[in-house]
């Protein structure tokens, strides 16, 4: 089969790789129907994260089950499946508590930007749809693999509840998904921080009631202005830099929560500042299997269309173009089909 | 009247000061019945916090109302009152949300280690008991002014709920109060981290089911051992150093919360570490007026005896001895009576 290898900064190649095979009896092999490039893939692509050698890349996917290991009980070949961006068994104490990223049998599986994928812990990781979904649902189903579940995690972790005022820092695909999540969770007012017209437009489509284009102190001042000097009840942080974190923590009201899903890069939380305002910070890799049943239902009933974050679709073999388009911010998020 | 002035590191004096008078119509003047030394008073006493000149000290008190300003409606002279360690009006958006430390009219009032005290925003700050309380209740009522409310805040913020496993980092009066709070909030298992016999004993009296004397990595390993490798559901942090914060964040289970009440000194939260375990951190100055009605009831019905944290009682004029005893860890907490 062919798949994506990231060789180093700016060097993405689509090339021959060995066909994946069942290794553990809890594995499944799936044939990729769609995959995509994640904002977090850009960290090594930009040379900010070091790779330490060529590496198969990608962790988002939907596909058809080709083969299952002998201990897989909930799946059978031919089913259409969505799965999270890491493997988890669904049965350990951390999975049962709803924090599957900390599964005692958790593994990642970089290499999903390829024609076939081996998924470990298939029973805990993959969720089958009742039928083969309509083709126009593929982008939204793919979005559940990471970006929409991650936006949902931000909103849940920030404590978004009916009637609340929410600010979202970050207008990438995750930030936009957090806007959609906040709307679904009943927020009354959703302030999206964005300075890009196409992203502002999608934020509004997803439920943003206000757009703030300012950043830093001006951005915080704008949010204070919009909230009568109080601050947002909940803030979703979907960038991962020290600047975005400070902006998020300063925009939330005293006693409020910041839900963090931007993978932190060089972030030092200003504890004394958050402390004296009783601001809480929580977050991390999303609990995808926790949210998938609910989110699958919302997509399959066409209640939400998170796939709108994909504004570029390319054949998988053009994966290098997809990375470049996202790196140059020509695309919010690129979908790839084999 | 006479009161306490902190002149600098190690230099506490009890001397003549002007009698406080009503300045704002929302003020009350109270005659001190009991006051005490706070762990946070030791930061400047030890020269770690800089004072910038002599300063009247102390922020914990119970007393009798002497006089009220023209706009005070809920109090009258002669009532016995307990109040929080800062003034708050009880009516602004932050007060109504339960985060009174961020009251738009909030002020501190250092200087409570004195014979009389002016309390601003008296209606929002002071709570009267139905009758004059029995003398043996005075220590427990005084504890509500800060230390017990702060321990309660740690437990509430950490999300302690019935059946949960809680670890408490810090065996000062606040940490011990957090143990008591965790018991009252229904925790099944309470692990107190303490290496001092007298504090271990009080922790056990307050409801600790396990004592861990180790610190740092060994302390974390001990907690993991006691919880089957899972970690505590909730951790209360009552020290405020980088070491204690790291210990707290490492002792909580994935997805759990650390409730922070130790005033942070040089703390940088290791965001990448907490992030990948979905560990949340929240806390700050306690919402005393939020908790006081409930806690007053628990003390007056003798359900809890938080005053046990006072293991030294001195005349107020010996305030310098009280600071020294706490600094040298000869006393957990010193109560002072005029």
Short mmCIF file of C-alpha atoms in Angstrom, two decimals, chain B residues 36-42 46 60 143 147 170-178 194 196-206 238 306-313 321-335:
data_model
loop_
_atom_site.label_atom_id
_atom_site.label_comp_id
_atom_site.label_asym_id
_atom_site.label_seq_id
_atom_site.Cartn_x
_atom_site.Cartn_y
_atom_site.Cartn_z
CA UNK B 36 -4.81 34.49 65.23
CA UNK B 37 -1.70 34.16 63.08
CA UNK B 38 -2.11 32.80 59.54
CA UNK B 39 0.41 30.62 57.73
CA UNK B 40 0.47 33.33 55.06
CA UNK B 41 1.60 35.88 57.71
CA UNK B 42 4.80 33.86 57.92
CA UNK B 46 10.35 35.06 57.14
CA UNK B 60 -8.71 36.59 60.94
CA UNK B 143 -11.28 29.06 62.29
CA UNK B 147 -8.41 28.49 57.71
CA UNK B 170 0.29 20.17 53.27
CA UNK B 171 -0.20 19.48 56.96
CA UNK B 172 -0.51 23.05 58.17
CA UNK B 173 -3.77 24.29 59.62
CA UNK B 174 -5.28 24.73 56.12
CA UNK B 175 -4.28 21.24 54.97
CA UNK B 176 -5.72 19.76 58.16
CA UNK B 177 -8.91 21.76 57.60
CA UNK B 178 -9.06 20.37 54.06
CA UNK B 194 2.40 14.69 56.76
CA UNK B 196 4.94 15.48 61.85
CA UNK B 197 3.46 13.25 64.52
CA UNK B 198 1.19 15.86 66.14
CA UNK B 199 -0.21 16.85 62.74
CA UNK B 200 -0.66 13.23 61.70
CA UNK B 201 -2.65 12.71 64.88
CA UNK B 202 -4.93 15.68 64.22
CA UNK B 203 -5.32 14.65 60.57
CA UNK B 204 -6.54 11.27 61.76
CA UNK B 205 -8.93 12.93 64.22
CA UNK B 206 -10.26 15.07 61.36
CA UNK B 238 -2.30 23.71 50.76
CA UNK B 306 -12.15 23.01 63.27
CA UNK B 307 -10.78 24.99 66.24
CA UNK B 308 -8.64 21.97 67.07
CA UNK B 309 -6.04 23.41 64.70
CA UNK B 310 -5.22 25.91 67.45
CA UNK B 311 -2.69 24.17 69.65
CA UNK B 312 -1.40 27.34 71.31
CA UNK B 313 -3.34 30.13 72.98
CA UNK B 321 5.65 34.73 70.62
CA UNK B 322 2.80 33.37 68.49
CA UNK B 323 4.63 34.22 65.26
CA UNK B 324 7.83 32.65 66.57
CA UNK B 325 6.09 29.46 67.70
CA UNK B 326 4.49 29.00 64.26
CA UNK B 327 7.66 29.93 62.41
CA UNK B 328 9.60 27.32 64.37
CA UNK B 329 6.76 24.83 63.86
CA UNK B 330 6.33 24.50 67.63
CA UNK B 331 2.65 25.32 67.03
CA UNK B 332 0.29 24.48 64.17
CA UNK B 333 -1.69 27.68 64.73
CA UNK B 334 -1.77 30.21 67.55
CA UNK B 335 -4.97 31.80 68.88
#
